[in-house]
Coordinates of C-alpha atoms and ligand atoms in Angstrom, one line a residue:
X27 CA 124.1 -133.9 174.4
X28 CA 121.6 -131.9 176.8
X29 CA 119.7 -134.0 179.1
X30 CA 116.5 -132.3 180.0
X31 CA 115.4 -131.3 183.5
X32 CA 111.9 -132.0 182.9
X33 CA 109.7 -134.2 181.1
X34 CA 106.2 -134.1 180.3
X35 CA 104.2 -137.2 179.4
X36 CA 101.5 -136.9 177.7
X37 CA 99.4 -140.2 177.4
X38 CA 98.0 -140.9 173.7
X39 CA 96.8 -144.6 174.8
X40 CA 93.5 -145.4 172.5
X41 CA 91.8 -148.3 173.0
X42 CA 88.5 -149.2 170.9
X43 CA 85.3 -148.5 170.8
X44 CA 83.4 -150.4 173.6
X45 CA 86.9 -150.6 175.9
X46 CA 87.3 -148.9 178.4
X47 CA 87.8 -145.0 178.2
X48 CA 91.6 -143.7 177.2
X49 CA 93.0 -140.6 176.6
X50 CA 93.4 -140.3 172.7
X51 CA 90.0 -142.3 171.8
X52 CA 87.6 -139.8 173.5
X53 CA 90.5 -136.9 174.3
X54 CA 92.3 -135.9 171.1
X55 CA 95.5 -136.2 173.3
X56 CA 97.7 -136.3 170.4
X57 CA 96.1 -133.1 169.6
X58 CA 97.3 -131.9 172.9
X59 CA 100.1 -133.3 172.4
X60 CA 101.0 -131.6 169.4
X61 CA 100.1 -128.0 171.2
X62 CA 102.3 -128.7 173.9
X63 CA 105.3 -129.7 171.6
X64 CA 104.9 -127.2 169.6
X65 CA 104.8 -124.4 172.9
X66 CA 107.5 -125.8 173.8
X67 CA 110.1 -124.9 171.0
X68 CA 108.1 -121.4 170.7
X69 CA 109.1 -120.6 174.2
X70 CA 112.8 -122.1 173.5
X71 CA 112.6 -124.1 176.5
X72 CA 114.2 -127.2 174.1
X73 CA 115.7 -128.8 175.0
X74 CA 116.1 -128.3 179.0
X75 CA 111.9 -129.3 178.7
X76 CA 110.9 -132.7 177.0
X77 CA 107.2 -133.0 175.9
X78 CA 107.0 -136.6 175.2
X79 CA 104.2 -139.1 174.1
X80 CA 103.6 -141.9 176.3
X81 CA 101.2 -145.0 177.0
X82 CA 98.5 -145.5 179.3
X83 CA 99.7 -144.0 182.8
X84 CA 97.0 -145.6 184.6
X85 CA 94.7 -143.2 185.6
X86 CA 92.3 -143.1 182.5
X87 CA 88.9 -141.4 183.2
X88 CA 88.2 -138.4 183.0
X89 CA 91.7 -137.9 180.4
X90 CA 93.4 -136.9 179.1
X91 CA 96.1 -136.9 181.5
X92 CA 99.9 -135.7 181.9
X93 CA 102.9 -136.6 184.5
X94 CA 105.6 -134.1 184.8
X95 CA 108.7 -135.7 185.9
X96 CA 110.9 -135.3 188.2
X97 CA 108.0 -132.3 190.2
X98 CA 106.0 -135.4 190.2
X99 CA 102.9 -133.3 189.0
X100 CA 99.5 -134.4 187.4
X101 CA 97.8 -133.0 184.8
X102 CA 94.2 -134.1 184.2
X103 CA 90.9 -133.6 182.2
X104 CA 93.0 -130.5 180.1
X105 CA 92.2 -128.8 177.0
X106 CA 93.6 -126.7 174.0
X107 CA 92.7 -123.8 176.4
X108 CA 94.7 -125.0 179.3
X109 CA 97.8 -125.4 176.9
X110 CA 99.1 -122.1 177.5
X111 CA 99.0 -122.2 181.6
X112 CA 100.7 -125.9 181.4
X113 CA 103.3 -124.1 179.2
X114 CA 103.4 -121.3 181.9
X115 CA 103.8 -123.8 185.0
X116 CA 106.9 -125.9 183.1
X117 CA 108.9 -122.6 183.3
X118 CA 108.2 -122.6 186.6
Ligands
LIG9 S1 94.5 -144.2 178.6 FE1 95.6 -142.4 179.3 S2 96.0 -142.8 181.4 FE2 95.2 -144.7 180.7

């Protein structure tokens, strides 16, 4: 079993309409999710990287929004074209 050295969460939290704001309702996080997974395995950096969906991390506005663990980094208010420079910064 290979335990990664890094994860990244990606929060897909969606809440209704009228809630307040979340990352999947009015961010397509899983999406960018999906783009991130899938750069990931192209770059064969499975399985020392984990891309991995999570809840609401608290920060909400302004989404979507990432925590890579352990750096301790935030990713926020990202899009498709910000995928490849995420990608770049987890090789890092
Ligand atoms: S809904 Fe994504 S951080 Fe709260």
């Amino acid at each position: 079993m290979t335990v990664p050295e890094k994860l990244l969460f990606v929060c897909i939290n969606s809440r209704l309409p009228g809630a307040k704001e979340s990352c999947g309702r009015e961010h397509a996080s899983e999406d960018l999710l999906r783009a991130l997974k899938d750069g990931v395995k192209k770059r064969g950096l499975k399985p020392q990287i984990r891309v991995t969906r999570t809840g609401c991390l608290g920060v909400c506005h302004d989404g979507p929004h990432a925590y890579l663990a352990p750096e301790g980094r935030w990713f926020h208010a990202f899009g498709m074209e910000d995928v490849e420079n995420i990608l770049d910064g987890l090789e890092v």
